[in-house]
Amino acid sequence: MKEANFKTDFIVIKALEDGVNVIGLTRGTDTKFHHTEKLDKDEIMIAQFTEHTSAVKIRGKTVIQTSNGEMSNEN
Ligand code: TRP
């Protein structure tokens, strides 16, 4: 993804089970958790990378769509 697109592109995360965690990590020298969003089965989160968020860690079974394609962390 080009840097210029990080405020326009969205990632779509669909939870396949209850209790999925979508964790935002800070941009800059320190890489820390700054937000945890909990999703239950079939809930969808649509999110962007921002000046505050450089990475997202996802715990739990989901389907994820990004500009890099669709992937699942389900077995
Ligand atoms: N306040 C956060 C931000 O602007 C909100 C956010 C954006 C976020 N993208 C995220 C939180 C991804 C968790 C995961 O950066």
mmCIF file of N, CA, C and O and ligand atoms in Angstrom:
data_model
loop_
_atom_site.group_PDB
_atom_site.id
_atom_site.type_symbol
_atom_site.label_atom_id
_atom_site.label_comp_id
_atom_site.label_asym_id
_atom_site.label_seq_id
_atom_site.Cartn_x
_atom_site.Cartn_y
_atom_site.Cartn_z
ATOM 1 N N MET A 1 0.850 -1.197 0.000
ATOM 2 C CA MET A 1 0.000 0.000 0.000
ATOM 3 C C MET A 1 0.885 1.246 0.000
ATOM 4 O O MET A 1 1.794 1.351 0.803
ATOM 5 N N LYS A 2 0.597 2.195 -0.885
ATOM 6 C CA LYS A 2 1.356 3.448 -0.865
ATOM 7 C C LYS A 2 0.992 4.237 0.389
ATOM 8 O O LYS A 2 -0.163 4.236 0.807
ATOM 9 N N GLU A 3 1.982 4.948 0.929
ATOM 10 C CA GLU A 3 1.717 5.692 2.165
ATOM 11 C C GLU A 3 0.569 6.674 1.984
ATOM 12 O O GLU A 3 -0.239 6.875 2.880
ATOM 13 N N ALA A 4 0.480 7.277 0.804
ATOM 14 C CA ALA A 4 -0.563 8.270 0.553
ATOM 15 C C ALA A 4 -1.966 7.685 0.685
ATOM 16 O O ALA A 4 -2.917 8.421 0.870
ATOM 17 N N ASN A 5 -2.069 6.358 0.603
ATOM 18 C CA ASN A 5 -3.400 5.742 0.662
ATOM 19 C C ASN A 5 -3.831 5.345 2.070
ATOM 20 O O ASN A 5 -4.933 4.859 2.252
ATOM 21 N N PHE A 6 -2.980 5.572 3.072
ATOM 22 C CA PHE A 6 -3.322 4.969 4.363
ATOM 23 C C PHE A 6 -4.519 5.635 5.010
ATOM 24 O O PHE A 6 -5.189 5.025 5.824
ATOM 25 N N LYS A 7 -4.838 6.864 4.595
ATOM 26 C CA LYS A 7 -6.024 7.515 5.169
ATOM 27 C C LYS A 7 -7.271 7.320 4.318
ATOM 28 O O LYS A 7 -8.352 7.760 4.699
ATOM 29 N N THR A 8 -7.123 6.734 3.172
ATOM 30 C CA THR A 8 -8.289 6.529 2.305
ATOM 31 C C THR A 8 -8.713 5.070 2.236
ATOM 32 O O THR A 8 -9.891 4.781 2.126
ATOM 33 N N ASP A 9 -7.750 4.163 2.305
ATOM 34 C CA ASP A 9 -8.097 2.740 2.231
ATOM 35 C C ASP A 9 -8.718 2.272 3.542
ATOM 36 O O ASP A 9 -8.337 2.733 4.614
ATOM 37 N N PHE A 10 -9.636 1.350 3.421
ATOM 38 C CA PHE A 10 -10.269 0.756 4.595
ATOM 39 C C PHE A 10 -9.906 -0.717 4.670
ATOM 40 O O PHE A 10 -9.692 -1.357 3.638
ATOM 41 N N ILE A 11 -9.856 -1.246 5.869
ATOM 42 C CA ILE A 11 -9.803 -2.693 6.027
ATOM 43 C C ILE A 11 -11.132 -3.133 6.628
ATOM 44 O O ILE A 11 -11.726 -2.420 7.442
ATOM 45 N N VAL A 12 -11.594 -4.265 6.170
ATOM 46 C CA VAL A 12 -12.873 -4.793 6.633
ATOM 47 C C VAL A 12 -12.594 -6.093 7.392
ATOM 48 O O VAL A 12 -11.892 -6.975 6.881
ATOM 49 N N ILE A 13 -13.104 -6.162 8.595
ATOM 50 C CA ILE A 13 -12.873 -7.329 9.449
ATOM 51 C C ILE A 13 -14.222 -7.885 9.868
ATOM 52 O O ILE A 13 -15.025 -7.182 10.485
ATOM 53 N N LYS A 14 -14.468 -9.138 9.503
ATOM 54 C CA LYS A 14 -15.718 -9.791 9.912
ATOM 55 C C LYS A 14 -15.391 -10.892 10.916
ATOM 56 O O LYS A 14 -14.583 -11.779 10.626
ATOM 57 N N ALA A 15 -16.030 -10.824 12.073
ATOM 58 C CA ALA A 15 -15.807 -11.828 13.116
ATOM 59 C C ALA A 15 -16.574 -13.102 12.789
ATOM 60 O O ALA A 15 -17.757 -13.063 12.445
ATOM 61 N N LEU A 16 -15.869 -14.232 12.910
ATOM 62 C CA LEU A 16 -16.502 -15.540 12.683
ATOM 63 C C LEU A 16 -16.846 -16.228 13.996
ATOM 64 O O LEU A 16 -17.421 -17.318 13.997
ATOM 65 N N GLU A 17 -16.486 -15.609 15.122
ATOM 66 C CA GLU A 17 -16.799 -16.161 16.440
ATOM 67 C C GLU A 17 -16.947 -14.998 17.420
ATOM 68 O O GLU A 17 -16.539 -13.867 17.127
ATOM 69 N N ASP A 18 -17.510 -15.296 18.576
ATOM 70 C CA ASP A 18 -17.618 -14.281 19.623
ATOM 71 C C ASP A 18 -16.240 -13.981 20.204
ATOM 72 O O ASP A 18 -15.360 -14.852 20.225
ATOM 73 N N GLY A 19 -16.055 -12.784 20.688
ATOM 74 C CA GLY A 19 -14.855 -12.435 21.446
ATOM 75 C C GLY A 19 -13.618 -12.158 20.621
ATOM 76 O O GLY A 19 -12.504 -12.277 21.129
ATOM 77 N N VAL A 20 -13.800 -11.775 19.363
ATOM 78 C CA VAL A 20 -12.646 -11.365 18.548
ATOM 79 C C VAL A 20 -12.142 -10.006 19.052
ATOM 80 O O VAL A 20 -12.934 -9.129 19.395
ATOM 81 N N ASN A 21 -10.832 -9.852 19.101
ATOM 82 C CA ASN A 21 -10.236 -8.567 19.489
ATOM 83 C C ASN A 21 -9.515 -7.951 18.301
ATOM 84 O O ASN A 21 -8.691 -8.615 17.660
ATOM 85 N N VAL A 22 -9.826 -6.700 18.017
ATOM 86 C CA VAL A 22 -9.109 -5.923 17.006
ATOM 87 C C VAL A 22 -8.328 -4.858 17.780
ATOM 88 O O VAL A 22 -8.920 -3.993 18.434
ATOM 89 N N ILE A 23 -7.017 -4.963 17.728
ATOM 90 C CA ILE A 23 -6.159 -4.130 18.577
ATOM 91 C C ILE A 23 -5.378 -3.163 17.700
ATOM 92 O O ILE A 23 -4.683 -3.580 16.774
ATOM 93 N N GLY A 24 -5.525 -1.871 17.958
ATOM 94 C CA GLY A 24 -4.791 -0.856 17.212
ATOM 95 C C GLY A 24 -3.464 -0.562 17.880
ATOM 96 O O GLY A 24 -3.395 -0.412 19.101
ATOM 97 N N LEU A 25 -2.394 -0.509 17.082
ATOM 98 C CA LEU A 25 -1.059 -0.193 17.599
ATOM 99 C C LEU A 25 -0.620 1.173 17.101
ATOM 100 O O LEU A 25 -0.899 1.544 15.957
ATOM 101 N N THR A 26 0.080 1.885 17.967
ATOM 102 C CA THR A 26 0.421 3.284 17.682
ATOM 103 C C THR A 26 1.469 3.427 16.583
ATOM 104 O O THR A 26 2.323 2.558 16.394
ATOM 105 N N ARG A 27 1.390 4.523 15.883
ATOM 106 C CA ARG A 27 2.400 4.902 14.897
ATOM 107 C C ARG A 27 3.524 5.670 15.607
ATOM 108 O O ARG A 27 3.261 6.380 16.580
ATOM 109 N N GLY A 28 4.741 5.551 15.122
ATOM 110 C CA GLY A 28 5.848 6.331 15.685
ATOM 111 C C GLY A 28 6.871 5.457 16.383
ATOM 112 O O GLY A 28 6.889 4.248 16.212
ATOM 113 N N THR A 29 7.710 6.086 17.194
ATOM 114 C CA THR A 29 8.830 5.378 17.820
ATOM 115 C C THR A 29 8.353 4.267 18.740
ATOM 116 O O THR A 29 8.903 3.173 18.752
ATOM 117 N N ASP A 30 7.334 4.568 19.527
ATOM 118 C CA ASP A 30 6.768 3.543 20.404
ATOM 119 C C ASP A 30 5.654 2.803 19.684
ATOM 120 O O ASP A 30 4.820 3.433 19.034
ATOM 121 N N THR A 31 5.654 1.493 19.805
ATOM 122 C CA THR A 31 4.575 0.685 19.234
ATOM 123 C C THR A 31 3.814 0.060 20.384
ATOM 124 O O THR A 31 4.280 -0.890 21.016
ATOM 125 N N LYS A 32 2.658 0.676 20.677
ATOM 126 C CA LYS A 32 1.881 0.232 21.837
ATOM 127 C C LYS A 32 0.429 0.030 21.457
ATOM 128 O O LYS A 32 -0.064 0.680 20.523
ATOM 129 N N PHE A 33 -0.234 -0.831 22.227
ATOM 130 C CA PHE A 33 -1.677 -0.977 22.053
ATOM 131 C C PHE A 33 -2.344 0.340 22.454
ATOM 132 O O PHE A 33 -2.022 0.904 23.497
ATOM 133 N N HIS A 34 -3.256 0.862 21.645
ATOM 134 C CA HIS A 34 -3.984 2.055 22.095
ATOM 135 C C HIS A 34 -5.486 1.847 22.114
ATOM 136 O O HIS A 34 -6.211 2.643 22.687
ATOM 137 N N HIS A 35 -5.953 0.791 21.486
ATOM 138 C CA HIS A 35 -7.404 0.565 21.480
ATOM 139 C C HIS A 35 -7.681 -0.904 21.209
ATOM 140 O O HIS A 35 -7.066 -1.493 20.341
ATOM 141 N N THR A 36 -8.588 -1.467 21.979
ATOM 142 C CA THR A 36 -9.047 -2.825 21.703
ATOM 143 C C THR A 36 -10.534 -2.783 21.461
ATOM 144 O O THR A 36 -11.292 -2.278 22.288
ATOM 145 N N GLU A 37 -10.936 -3.259 20.312
ATOM 146 C CA GLU A 37 -12.348 -3.315 19.967
ATOM 147 C C GLU A 37 -12.762 -4.775 19.973
ATOM 148 O O GLU A 37 -12.097 -5.620 19.358
ATOM 149 N N LYS A 38 -13.828 -5.077 20.693
ATOM 150 C CA LYS A 38 -14.296 -6.466 20.762
ATOM 151 C C LYS A 38 -15.446 -6.664 19.800
ATOM 152 O O LYS A 38 -16.397 -5.867 19.785
ATOM 153 N N LEU A 39 -15.347 -7.728 19.035
ATOM 154 C CA LEU A 39 -16.412 -8.051 18.080
ATOM 155 C C LEU A 39 -17.004 -9.407 18.423
ATOM 156 O O LEU A 39 -16.278 -10.345 18.757
ATOM 157 N N ASP A 40 -18.308 -9.519 18.312
ATOM 158 C CA ASP A 40 -18.960 -10.819 18.431
ATOM 159 C C ASP A 40 -19.260 -11.363 17.041
ATOM 160 O O ASP A 40 -19.130 -10.650 16.034
ATOM 161 N N LYS A 41 -19.639 -12.643 17.007
ATOM 162 C CA LYS A 41 -19.845 -13.338 15.728
ATOM 163 C C LYS A 41 -20.714 -12.509 14.782
ATOM 164 O O LYS A 41 -21.751 -11.972 15.210
ATOM 165 N N ASP A 42 -20.276 -12.429 13.555
ATOM 166 C CA ASP A 42 -20.960 -11.727 12.460
ATOM 167 C C ASP A 42 -20.903 -10.199 12.564
ATOM 168 O O ASP A 42 -21.456 -9.523 11.702
ATOM 169 N N GLU A 43 -20.265 -9.679 13.587
ATOM 170 C CA GLU A 43 -20.051 -8.223 13.606
ATOM 171 C C GLU A 43 -18.910 -7.873 12.655
ATOM 172 O O GLU A 43 -17.952 -8.639 12.497
ATOM 173 N N ILE A 44 -19.023 -6.708 12.052
ATOM 174 C CA ILE A 44 -18.036 -6.244 11.074
ATOM 175 C C ILE A 44 -17.463 -4.924 11.553
ATOM 176 O O ILE A 44 -18.204 -4.043 11.998
ATOM 177 N N MET A 45 -16.149 -4.796 11.448
ATOM 178 C CA MET A 45 -15.492 -3.506 11.716
ATOM 179 C C MET A 45 -14.843 -3.037 10.424
ATOM 180 O O MET A 45 -14.169 -3.818 9.741
ATOM 181 N N ILE A 46 -15.080 -1.793 10.100
ATOM 182 C CA ILE A 46 -14.461 -1.169 8.929
ATOM 183 C C ILE A 46 -13.544 -0.091 9.483
ATOM 184 O O ILE A 46 -14.001 0.798 10.205
ATOM 185 N N ALA A 47 -12.241 -0.196 9.209
ATOM 186 C CA ALA A 47 -11.272 0.688 9.867
ATOM 187 C C ALA A 47 -10.223 1.169 8.878
ATOM 188 O O ALA A 47 -10.019 0.575 7.819
ATOM 189 N N GLN A 48 -9.566 2.240 9.266
ATOM 190 C CA GLN A 48 -8.476 2.799 8.467
ATOM 191 C C GLN A 48 -7.194 2.816 9.289
ATOM 192 O O GLN A 48 -7.236 2.798 10.515
ATOM 193 N N PHE A 49 -6.070 2.884 8.588
ATOM 194 C CA PHE A 49 -4.819 3.244 9.222
ATOM 195 C C PHE A 49 -4.763 4.770 9.248
ATOM 196 O O PHE A 49 -5.204 5.422 8.290
ATOM 197 N N THR A 50 -4.290 5.320 10.338
ATOM 198 C CA THR A 50 -4.333 6.776 10.543
ATOM 199 C C THR A 50 -2.982 7.267 11.047
ATOM 200 O O THR A 50 -2.055 6.472 11.228
ATOM 201 N N GLU A 51 -2.924 8.559 11.339
ATOM 202 C CA GLU A 51 -1.691 9.084 11.935
ATOM 203 C C GLU A 51 -1.455 8.503 13.321
ATOM 204 O O GLU A 51 -0.350 8.537 13.835
ATOM 205 N N HIS A 52 -2.497 7.943 13.942
ATOM 206 C CA HIS A 52 -2.343 7.340 15.268
ATOM 207 C C HIS A 52 -2.147 5.827 15.212
ATOM 208 O O HIS A 52 -1.662 5.239 16.171
ATOM 209 N N THR A 53 -2.578 5.208 14.128
ATOM 210 C CA THR A 53 -2.613 3.740 14.039
ATOM 211 C C THR A 53 -1.793 3.268 12.851
ATOM 212 O O THR A 53 -2.112 3.588 11.704
ATOM 213 N N SER A 54 -0.730 2.511 13.131
ATOM 214 C CA SER A 54 0.115 2.006 12.037
ATOM 215 C C SER A 54 -0.047 0.522 11.810
ATOM 216 O O SER A 54 0.373 0.007 10.774
ATOM 217 N N ALA A 55 -0.599 -0.175 12.791
ATOM 218 C CA ALA A 55 -0.731 -1.629 12.669
ATOM 219 C C ALA A 55 -1.952 -2.078 13.449
ATOM 220 O O ALA A 55 -2.402 -1.395 14.381
ATOM 221 N N VAL A 56 -2.472 -3.205 13.037
ATOM 222 C CA VAL A 56 -3.638 -3.779 13.705
ATOM 223 C C VAL A 56 -3.344 -5.248 13.963
ATOM 224 O O VAL A 56 -2.846 -5.952 13.079
ATOM 225 N N LYS A 57 -3.601 -5.660 15.180
ATOM 226 C CA LYS A 57 -3.433 -7.070 15.541
ATOM 227 C C LYS A 57 -4.819 -7.644 15.780
ATOM 228 O O LYS A 57 -5.640 -7.042 16.489
ATOM 229 N N ILE A 58 -5.065 -8.799 15.201
ATOM 230 C CA ILE A 58 -6.400 -9.393 15.275
ATOM 231 C C ILE A 58 -6.294 -10.756 15.936
ATOM 232 O O ILE A 58 -5.547 -11.618 15.485
ATOM 233 N N ARG A 59 -7.044 -10.904 17.033
ATOM 234 C CA ARG A 59 -7.089 -12.181 17.756
ATOM 235 C C ARG A 59 -8.465 -12.782 17.585
ATOM 236 O O ARG A 59 -9.465 -12.126 17.892
ATOM 237 N N GLY A 60 -8.512 -14.006 17.133
ATOM 238 C CA GLY A 60 -9.784 -14.682 16.952
ATOM 239 C C GLY A 60 -10.046 -14.922 15.483
ATOM 240 O O GLY A 60 -9.349 -14.397 14.608
ATOM 241 N N LYS A 61 -11.056 -15.724 15.221
ATOM 242 C CA LYS A 61 -11.332 -16.132 13.840
ATOM 243 C C LYS A 61 -12.095 -15.036 13.104
ATOM 244 O O LYS A 61 -13.161 -14.595 13.553
ATOM 245 N N THR A 62 -11.523 -14.649 11.979
ATOM 246 C CA THR A 62 -12.102 -13.552 11.197
ATOM 247 C C THR A 62 -11.868 -13.790 9.716
ATOM 248 O O THR A 62 -11.048 -14.630 9.326
ATOM 249 N N VAL A 63 -12.580 -13.020 8.915
ATOM 250 C CA VAL A 63 -12.232 -12.831 7.506
ATOM 251 C C VAL A 63 -11.877 -11.363 7.359
ATOM 252 O O VAL A 63 -12.591 -10.490 7.861
ATOM 253 N N ILE A 64 -10.752 -11.105 6.699
ATOM 254 C CA ILE A 64 -10.212 -9.746 6.587
ATOM 255 C C ILE A 64 -10.053 -9.398 5.114
ATOM 256 O O ILE A 64 -9.476 -10.182 4.354
ATOM 257 N N GLN A 65 -10.578 -8.248 4.730
ATOM 258 C CA GLN A 65 -10.359 -7.750 3.364
ATOM 259 C C GLN A 65 -9.512 -6.483 3.443
ATOM 260 O O GLN A 65 -9.824 -5.572 4.218
ATOM 261 N N THR A 66 -8.450 -6.453 2.633
ATOM 262 C CA THR A 66 -7.628 -5.247 2.498
ATOM 263 C C THR A 66 -7.323 -5.063 1.022
ATOM 264 O O THR A 66 -7.682 -5.910 0.197
ATOM 265 N N SER A 67 -6.590 -4.004 0.711
ATOM 266 C CA SER A 67 -6.174 -3.801 -0.686
ATOM 267 C C SER A 67 -5.199 -4.890 -1.128
ATOM 268 O O SER A 67 -4.934 -5.046 -2.321
ATOM 269 N N ASN A 68 -4.661 -5.644 -0.161
ATOM 270 C CA ASN A 68 -3.770 -6.767 -0.498
ATOM 271 C C ASN A 68 -4.541 -8.047 -0.762
ATOM 272 O O ASN A 68 -3.936 -9.071 -1.090
ATOM 273 N N GLY A 69 -5.845 -8.007 -0.576
ATOM 274 C CA GLY A 69 -6.644 -9.203 -0.837
ATOM 275 C C GLY A 69 -7.446 -9.594 0.382
ATOM 276 O O GLY A 69 -7.510 -8.861 1.370
ATOM 277 N N GLU A 70 -8.066 -10.768 0.258
ATOM 278 C CA GLU A 70 -8.882 -11.278 1.370
ATOM 279 C C GLU A 70 -8.154 -12.438 2.015
ATOM 280 O O GLU A 70 -7.552 -13.259 1.315
ATOM 281 N N MET A 71 -8.189 -12.473 3.342
ATOM 282 C CA MET A 71 -7.544 -13.571 4.042
ATOM 283 C C MET A 71 -8.371 -13.920 5.260
ATOM 284 O O MET A 71 -9.204 -13.146 5.724
ATOM 285 N N SER A 72 -8.099 -15.127 5.781
ATOM 286 C CA SER A 72 -8.773 -15.567 6.989
ATOM 287 C C SER A 72 -7.745 -16.172 7.918
ATOM 288 O O SER A 72 -6.815 -16.835 7.458
ATOM 289 N N ASN A 73 -7.914 -15.931 9.201
ATOM 290 C CA ASN A 73 -7.041 -16.597 10.170
ATOM 291 C C ASN A 73 -7.764 -17.783 10.804
ATOM 292 O O ASN A 73 -7.314 -18.314 11.804
ATOM 293 N N GLU A 74 -8.859 -18.193 10.175
ATOM 294 C CA GLU A 74 -9.517 -19.425 10.582
ATOM 295 C C GLU A 74 -8.665 -20.576 10.058
ATOM 296 O O GLU A 74 -8.019 -20.451 9.017
ATOM 297 N N ASN A 75 -8.691 -21.737 10.752
ATOM 298 C CA ASN A 75 -7.892 -22.885 10.293
ATOM 299 C C ASN A 75 -8.293 -23.323 8.895
ATOM 300 O O ASN A 75 -9.447 -23.411 8.585
HETATM 301 N N1 TRP B 1 -8.549 6.817 17.233
HETATM 302 C C1 TRP B 1 -7.987 5.792 16.400
HETATM 303 C C2 TRP B 1 -7.216 6.437 15.217
HETATM 304 O O1 TRP B 1 -7.670 7.462 14.698
HETATM 305 C C3 TRP B 1 -9.121 4.923 15.874
HETATM 306 C C4 TRP B 1 -8.705 3.823 14.963
HETATM 307 C C5 TRP B 1 -8.490 3.974 13.626
HETATM 308 C C6 TRP B 1 -8.473 2.438 15.272
HETATM 309 N N2 TRP B 1 -8.132 2.783 13.078
HETATM 310 C C7 TRP B 1 -8.107 1.813 14.025
HETATM 311 C C8 TRP B 1 -8.560 1.661 16.434
HETATM 312 C C9 TRP B 1 -7.807 0.440 13.971
HETATM 313 C C10 TRP B 1 -8.258 0.314 16.352
HETATM 314 C C11 TRP B 1 -7.900 -0.292 15.143
HETATM 315 O O2 TRP B 1 -6.164 5.929 14.833
#
